[in-house]
Amino acid sequence: GNFAEGQKIFENAIISTTNKLGHDHPRVAKSIFHLGVIKRLLYEHEEALSNFEVALDIQLRSLQQHHPDTMNTQMEIGITMFETNQIDKAIEEFTSLLESQFEILGEIHPDIAKSLQYLGKCFAEKNERTQASKSLGKSYHMRTRLKVEC
């Protein structure tokens, strides 16, 4: 894909949406989030994390902790931390995210399976095999029940 074009679109969206709706609007957060996704895909992890943290701050104030957009941003923060070898911080992020997901989404959901998979990968990176096996196993069984590709 053309990341430069996408980046420009979201940068313009942030400016125009902020001018129309103010900085603390969920639509501004969504554009900042998408800009962060582009930055992560371009391996610009520090900028991606910065965008995700700004988006999360807006979402926590405007949408609250358990909103799907807020949880998606937490997921991206965890993934970015994992990709940059900030394993302990990633574990904290995925653990917090899973608490919200279980509360809102129930016991079985594709997003929960994804969080468990990343949590398991984090534990594997730390060579904590028991925890890794537990999280990865839960993710696998959940995806099997949901018939979602692993």
JSON list of C-alpha atoms in Angstrom, two decimals:
[
{"chain": "A", "resi": 1, "resn": "GLY", "atom": "CA", "xyz": [0.00, 0.00, 0.00]},
{"chain": "A", "resi": 2, "resn": "ASN", "atom": "CA", "xyz": [0.92, 3.64, -0.31]},
{"chain": "A", "resi": 3, "resn": "PHE", "atom": "CA", "xyz": [1.72, 4.51, 3.28]},
{"chain": "A", "resi": 4, "resn": "ALA", "atom": "CA", "xyz": [2.83, 8.06, 2.48]},
{"chain": "A", "resi": 5, "resn": "GLU", "atom": "CA", "xyz": [-0.57, 8.81, 0.97]},
{"chain": "A", "resi": 6, "resn": "GLY", "atom": "CA", "xyz": [-2.38, 7.24, 3.92]},
{"chain": "A", "resi": 7, "resn": "GLN", "atom": "CA", "xyz": [-0.20, 9.16, 6.35]},
{"chain": "A", "resi": 8, "resn": "LYS", "atom": "CA", "xyz": [-1.03, 12.45, 4.63]},
{"chain": "A", "resi": 9, "resn": "ILE", "atom": "CA", "xyz": [-4.75, 11.64, 4.66]},
{"chain": "A", "resi": 10, "resn": "PHE", "atom": "CA", "xyz": [-4.77, 10.99, 8.41]},
{"chain": "A", "resi": 11, "resn": "GLU", "atom": "CA", "xyz": [-2.58, 14.01, 9.17]},
{"chain": "A", "resi": 12, "resn": "ASN", "atom": "CA", "xyz": [-5.07, 16.19, 7.26]},
{"chain": "A", "resi": 13, "resn": "ALA", "atom": "CA", "xyz": [-8.00, 14.47, 8.98]},
{"chain": "A", "resi": 14, "resn": "ILE", "atom": "CA", "xyz": [-6.48, 15.21, 12.40]},
{"chain": "A", "resi": 15, "resn": "ILE", "atom": "CA", "xyz": [-6.13, 18.90, 11.54]},
{"chain": "A", "resi": 16, "resn": "SER", "atom": "CA", "xyz": [-9.59, 19.34, 10.03]},
{"chain": "A", "resi": 17, "resn": "THR", "atom": "CA", "xyz": [-11.40, 17.24, 12.66]},
{"chain": "A", "resi": 18, "resn": "THR", "atom": "CA", "xyz": [-9.60, 19.03, 15.49]},
{"chain": "A", "resi": 19, "resn": "ASN", "atom": "CA", "xyz": [-10.58, 22.40, 14.00]},
{"chain": "A", "resi": 20, "resn": "LYS", "atom": "CA", "xyz": [-14.23, 21.33, 13.69]},
{"chain": "A", "resi": 21, "resn": "LEU", "atom": "CA", "xyz": [-14.73, 19.22, 16.82]},
{"chain": "A", "resi": 22, "resn": "GLY", "atom": "CA", "xyz": [-11.92, 20.10, 19.22]},
{"chain": "A", "resi": 23, "resn": "HIS", "atom": "CA", "xyz": [-8.92, 18.06, 20.33]},
{"chain": "A", "resi": 24, "resn": "ASP", "atom": "CA", "xyz": [-10.78, 15.79, 22.75]},
{"chain": "A", "resi": 25, "resn": "HIS", "atom": "CA", "xyz": [-13.23, 14.32, 20.25]},
{"chain": "A", "resi": 26, "resn": "PRO", "atom": "CA", "xyz": [-13.31, 10.54, 19.56]},
{"chain": "A", "resi": 27, "resn": "ARG", "atom": "CA", "xyz": [-13.02, 11.16, 15.80]},
{"chain": "A", "resi": 28, "resn": "VAL", "atom": "CA", "xyz": [-9.75, 12.99, 16.38]},
{"chain": "A", "resi": 29, "resn": "ALA", "atom": "CA", "xyz": [-8.56, 10.03, 18.45]},
{"chain": "A", "resi": 30, "resn": "LYS", "atom": "CA", "xyz": [-9.54, 7.63, 15.66]},
{"chain": "A", "resi": 31, "resn": "SER", "atom": "CA", "xyz": [-7.46, 9.55, 13.09]},
{"chain": "A", "resi": 32, "resn": "ILE", "atom": "CA", "xyz": [-4.50, 9.72, 15.49]},
{"chain": "A", "resi": 33, "resn": "PHE", "atom": "CA", "xyz": [-4.90, 5.97, 16.07]},
{"chain": "A", "resi": 34, "resn": "HIS", "atom": "CA", "xyz": [-4.86, 5.22, 12.33]},
{"chain": "A", "resi": 35, "resn": "LEU", "atom": "CA", "xyz": [-1.79, 7.41, 11.87]},
{"chain": "A", "resi": 36, "resn": "GLY", "atom": "CA", "xyz": [-0.17, 5.33, 14.62]},
{"chain": "A", "resi": 37, "resn": "VAL", "atom": "CA", "xyz": [-1.01, 2.12, 12.78]},
{"chain": "A", "resi": 38, "resn": "ILE", "atom": "CA", "xyz": [0.69, 3.47, 9.66]},
{"chain": "A", "resi": 39, "resn": "LYS", "atom": "CA", "xyz": [3.74, 4.49, 11.71]},
{"chain": "A", "resi": 40, "resn": "ARG", "atom": "CA", "xyz": [3.90, 0.99, 13.26]},
{"chain": "A", "resi": 41, "resn": "LEU", "atom": "CA", "xyz": [3.72, -0.64, 9.84]},
{"chain": "A", "resi": 42, "resn": "LEU", "atom": "CA", "xyz": [6.55, 1.63, 8.71]},
{"chain": "A", "resi": 43, "resn": "TYR", "atom": "CA", "xyz": [8.58, 0.49, 11.77]},
{"chain": "A", "resi": 44, "resn": "GLU", "atom": "CA", "xyz": [8.48, 4.00, 13.19]},
{"chain": "A", "resi": 45, "resn": "HIS", "atom": "CA", "xyz": [7.65, 2.56, 16.59]},
{"chain": "A", "resi": 46, "resn": "GLU", "atom": "CA", "xyz": [8.37, 5.58, 18.78]},
{"chain": "A", "resi": 47, "resn": "GLU", "atom": "CA", "xyz": [6.06, 7.77, 16.72]},
{"chain": "A", "resi": 48, "resn": "ALA", "atom": "CA", "xyz": [3.46, 5.00, 16.62]},
{"chain": "A", "resi": 49, "resn": "LEU", "atom": "CA", "xyz": [3.52, 4.64, 20.42]},
{"chain": "A", "resi": 50, "resn": "SER", "atom": "CA", "xyz": [3.25, 8.40, 20.81]},
{"chain": "A", "resi": 51, "resn": "ASN", "atom": "CA", "xyz": [0.20, 8.46, 18.53]},
{"chain": "A", "resi": 52, "resn": "PHE", "atom": "CA", "xyz": [-1.41, 5.53, 20.31]},
{"chain": "A", "resi": 53, "resn": "GLU", "atom": "CA", "xyz": [-0.84, 7.12, 23.73]},
{"chain": "A", "resi": 54, "resn": "VAL", "atom": "CA", "xyz": [-2.40, 10.42, 22.60]},
{"chain": "A", "resi": 55, "resn": "ALA", "atom": "CA", "xyz": [-5.34, 8.55, 21.07]},
{"chain": "A", "resi": 56, "resn": "LEU", "atom": "CA", "xyz": [-5.76, 6.46, 24.24]},
{"chain": "A", "resi": 57, "resn": "ASP", "atom": "CA", "xyz": [-5.73, 9.56, 26.44]},
{"chain": "A", "resi": 58, "resn": "ILE", "atom": "CA", "xyz": [-8.52, 11.12, 24.37]},
{"chain": "A", "resi": 59, "resn": "GLN", "atom": "CA", "xyz": [-10.48, 7.84, 24.28]},
{"chain": "A", "resi": 60, "resn": "LEU", "atom": "CA", "xyz": [-10.25, 7.30, 28.03]},
{"chain": "A", "resi": 61, "resn": "ARG", "atom": "CA", "xyz": [-11.68, 10.78, 28.61]},
{"chain": "A", "resi": 62, "resn": "SER", "atom": "CA", "xyz": [-14.34, 10.71, 25.88]},
{"chain": "A", "resi": 63, "resn": "LEU", "atom": "CA", "xyz": [-15.27, 7.04, 25.42]},
{"chain": "A", "resi": 64, "resn": "GLN", "atom": "CA", "xyz": [-14.11, 5.38, 28.67]},
{"chain": "A", "resi": 65, "resn": "GLN", "atom": "CA", "xyz": [-12.07, 2.24, 29.34]},
{"chain": "A", "resi": 66, "resn": "HIS", "atom": "CA", "xyz": [-14.42, -0.38, 27.93]},
{"chain": "A", "resi": 67, "resn": "HIS", "atom": "CA", "xyz": [-15.20, 1.14, 24.54]},
{"chain": "A", "resi": 68, "resn": "PRO", "atom": "CA", "xyz": [-14.10, -0.97, 21.53]},
{"chain": "A", "resi": 69, "resn": "ASP", "atom": "CA", "xyz": [-11.95, 1.87, 20.15]},
{"chain": "A", "resi": 70, "resn": "THR", "atom": "CA", "xyz": [-10.17, 2.22, 23.49]},
{"chain": "A", "resi": 71, "resn": "MET", "atom": "CA", "xyz": [-9.50, -1.52, 23.63]},
{"chain": "A", "resi": 72, "resn": "ASN", "atom": "CA", "xyz": [-8.23, -1.51, 20.02]},
{"chain": "A", "resi": 73, "resn": "THR", "atom": "CA", "xyz": [-5.77, 1.23, 20.92]},
{"chain": "A", "resi": 74, "resn": "GLN", "atom": "CA", "xyz": [-4.58, -0.74, 23.95]},
{"chain": "A", "resi": 75, "resn": "MET", "atom": "CA", "xyz": [-4.08, -3.75, 21.67]},
{"chain": "A", "resi": 76, "resn": "GLU", "atom": "CA", "xyz": [-1.91, -1.69, 19.29]},
{"chain": "A", "resi": 77, "resn": "ILE", "atom": "CA", "xyz": [0.12, -0.32, 22.21]},
{"chain": "A", "resi": 78, "resn": "GLY", "atom": "CA", "xyz": [0.75, -3.87, 23.43]},
{"chain": "A", "resi": 79, "resn": "ILE", "atom": "CA", "xyz": [1.70, -5.09, 19.96]},
{"chain": "A", "resi": 80, "resn": "THR", "atom": "CA", "xyz": [4.05, -2.15, 19.43]},
{"chain": "A", "resi": 81, "resn": "MET", "atom": "CA", "xyz": [5.69, -2.75, 22.80]},
{"chain": "A", "resi": 82, "resn": "PHE", "atom": "CA", "xyz": [6.09, -6.43, 21.93]},
{"chain": "A", "resi": 83, "resn": "GLU", "atom": "CA", "xyz": [7.63, -5.55, 18.56]},
{"chain": "A", "resi": 84, "resn": "THR", "atom": "CA", "xyz": [10.11, -3.18, 20.24]},
{"chain": "A", "resi": 85, "resn": "ASN", "atom": "CA", "xyz": [11.07, -5.75, 22.88]},
{"chain": "A", "resi": 86, "resn": "GLN", "atom": "CA", "xyz": [9.44, -3.85, 25.75]},
{"chain": "A", "resi": 87, "resn": "ILE", "atom": "CA", "xyz": [8.14, -7.18, 26.98]},
{"chain": "A", "resi": 88, "resn": "ASP", "atom": "CA", "xyz": [7.28, -6.29, 30.59]},
{"chain": "A", "resi": 89, "resn": "LYS", "atom": "CA", "xyz": [5.30, -3.24, 29.46]},
{"chain": "A", "resi": 90, "resn": "ALA", "atom": "CA", "xyz": [3.57, -5.33, 26.80]},
{"chain": "A", "resi": 91, "resn": "ILE", "atom": "CA", "xyz": [2.59, -7.90, 29.43]},
{"chain": "A", "resi": 92, "resn": "GLU", "atom": "CA", "xyz": [1.11, -5.11, 31.58]},
{"chain": "A", "resi": 93, "resn": "GLU", "atom": "CA", "xyz": [-0.81, -3.74, 28.59]},
{"chain": "A", "resi": 94, "resn": "PHE", "atom": "CA", "xyz": [-2.21, -7.12, 27.51]},
{"chain": "A", "resi": 95, "resn": "THR", "atom": "CA", "xyz": [-3.10, -8.07, 31.10]},
{"chain": "A", "resi": 96, "resn": "SER", "atom": "CA", "xyz": [-5.01, -4.81, 31.59]},
{"chain": "A", "resi": 97, "resn": "LEU", "atom": "CA", "xyz": [-6.64, -5.19, 28.19]},
{"chain": "A", "resi": 98, "resn": "LEU", "atom": "CA", "xyz": [-7.75, -8.75, 28.93]},
{"chain": "A", "resi": 99, "resn": "GLU", "atom": "CA", "xyz": [-9.46, -7.60, 32.14]},
{"chain": "A", "resi": 100, "resn": "SER", "atom": "CA", "xyz": [-11.55, -5.13, 30.11]},
{"chain": "A", "resi": 101, "resn": "GLN", "atom": "CA", "xyz": [-12.17, -7.62, 27.32]},
{"chain": "A", "resi": 102, "resn": "PHE", "atom": "CA", "xyz": [-13.41, -10.37, 29.64]},
{"chain": "A", "resi": 103, "resn": "GLU", "atom": "CA", "xyz": [-15.70, -7.90, 31.39]},
{"chain": "A", "resi": 104, "resn": "ILE", "atom": "CA", "xyz": [-17.23, -6.52, 28.18]},
{"chain": "A", "resi": 105, "resn": "LEU", "atom": "CA", "xyz": [-16.86, -9.28, 25.59]},
{"chain": "A", "resi": 106, "resn": "GLY", "atom": "CA", "xyz": [-17.50, -12.35, 27.75]},
{"chain": "A", "resi": 107, "resn": "GLU", "atom": "CA", "xyz": [-15.37, -15.47, 27.99]},
{"chain": "A", "resi": 108, "resn": "ILE", "atom": "CA", "xyz": [-14.95, -16.25, 24.28]},
{"chain": "A", "resi": 109, "resn": "HIS", "atom": "CA", "xyz": [-14.22, -13.64, 21.62]},
{"chain": "A", "resi": 110, "resn": "PRO", "atom": "CA", "xyz": [-11.70, -13.30, 18.75]},
{"chain": "A", "resi": 111, "resn": "ASP", "atom": "CA", "xyz": [-10.17, -10.17, 20.32]},
{"chain": "A", "resi": 112, "resn": "ILE", "atom": "CA", "xyz": [-9.60, -12.03, 23.59]},
{"chain": "A", "resi": 113, "resn": "ALA", "atom": "CA", "xyz": [-7.94, -14.86, 21.67]},
{"chain": "A", "resi": 114, "resn": "LYS", "atom": "CA", "xyz": [-5.63, -12.34, 19.98]},
{"chain": "A", "resi": 115, "resn": "SER", "atom": "CA", "xyz": [-4.71, -10.72, 23.31]},
{"chain": "A", "resi": 116, "resn": "LEU", "atom": "CA", "xyz": [-4.01, -14.13, 24.85]},
{"chain": "A", "resi": 117, "resn": "GLN", "atom": "CA", "xyz": [-1.85, -15.04, 21.87]},
{"chain": "A", "resi": 118, "resn": "TYR", "atom": "CA", "xyz": [0.27, -11.91, 22.23]},
{"chain": "A", "resi": 119, "resn": "LEU", "atom": "CA", "xyz": [0.46, -12.35, 26.00]},
{"chain": "A", "resi": 120, "resn": "GLY", "atom": "CA", "xyz": [1.71, -15.90, 25.40]},
{"chain": "A", "resi": 121, "resn": "LYS", "atom": "CA", "xyz": [4.30, -14.61, 22.93]},
{"chain": "A", "resi": 122, "resn": "CYS", "atom": "CA", "xyz": [5.48, -12.12, 25.56]},
{"chain": "A", "resi": 123, "resn": "PHE", "atom": "CA", "xyz": [5.90, -14.85, 28.16]},
{"chain": "A", "resi": 124, "resn": "ALA", "atom": "CA", "xyz": [7.73, -16.99, 25.59]},
{"chain": "A", "resi": 125, "resn": "GLU", "atom": "CA", "xyz": [10.15, -14.10, 24.95]},
{"chain": "A", "resi": 126, "resn": "LYS", "atom": "CA", "xyz": [10.86, -14.02, 28.69]},
{"chain": "A", "resi": 127, "resn": "ASN", "atom": "CA", "xyz": [11.33, -17.81, 28.65]},
{"chain": "A", "resi": 128, "resn": "GLU", "atom": "CA", "xyz": [8.41, -18.20, 31.07]},
{"chain": "A", "resi": 129, "resn": "ARG", "atom": "CA", "xyz": [7.23, -21.40, 29.47]},
{"chain": "A", "resi": 130, "resn": "THR", "atom": "CA", "xyz": [4.42, -22.27, 31.85]},
{"chain": "A", "resi": 131, "resn": "GLN", "atom": "CA", "xyz": [2.74, -18.88, 31.46]},
{"chain": "A", "resi": 132, "resn": "ALA", "atom": "CA", "xyz": [3.39, -18.89, 27.70]},
{"chain": "A", "resi": 133, "resn": "SER", "atom": "CA", "xyz": [1.88, -22.34, 27.31]},
{"chain": "A", "resi": 134, "resn": "LYS", "atom": "CA", "xyz": [-1.14, -21.40, 29.39]},
{"chain": "A", "resi": 135, "resn": "SER", "atom": "CA", "xyz": [-1.90, -18.20, 27.42]},
{"chain": "A", "resi": 136, "resn": "LEU", "atom": "CA", "xyz": [-1.17, -19.70, 24.01]},
{"chain": "A", "resi": 137, "resn": "GLY", "atom": "CA", "xyz": [-3.23, -22.78, 24.83]},
{"chain": "A", "resi": 138, "resn": "LYS", "atom": "CA", "xyz": [-6.22, -20.67, 25.89]},
{"chain": "A", "resi": 139, "resn": "SER", "atom": "CA", "xyz": [-5.88, -18.64, 22.69]},
{"chain": "A", "resi": 140, "resn": "TYR", "atom": "CA", "xyz": [-5.69, -21.75, 20.51]},
{"chain": "A", "resi": 141, "resn": "HIS", "atom": "CA", "xyz": [-8.70, -23.41, 22.15]},
{"chain": "A", "resi": 142, "resn": "MET", "atom": "CA", "xyz": [-10.73, -20.21, 21.95]},
{"chain": "A", "resi": 143, "resn": "ARG", "atom": "CA", "xyz": [-9.88, -19.77, 18.26]},
{"chain": "A", "resi": 144, "resn": "THR", "atom": "CA", "xyz": [-10.75, -23.41, 17.62]},
{"chain": "A", "resi": 145, "resn": "ARG", "atom": "CA", "xyz": [-14.14, -22.95, 19.25]},
{"chain": "A", "resi": 146, "resn": "LEU", "atom": "CA", "xyz": [-14.67, -19.77, 17.27]},
{"chain": "A", "resi": 147, "resn": "LYS", "atom": "CA", "xyz": [-13.25, -21.34, 14.10]},
{"chain": "A", "resi": 148, "resn": "VAL", "atom": "CA", "xyz": [-10.83, -18.43, 13.70]},
{"chain": "A", "resi": 149, "resn": "GLU", "atom": "CA", "xyz": [-7.48, -18.98, 12.02]},
{"chain": "A", "resi": 150, "resn": "CYS", "atom": "CA", "xyz": [-4.55, -19.20, 14.44]}
]
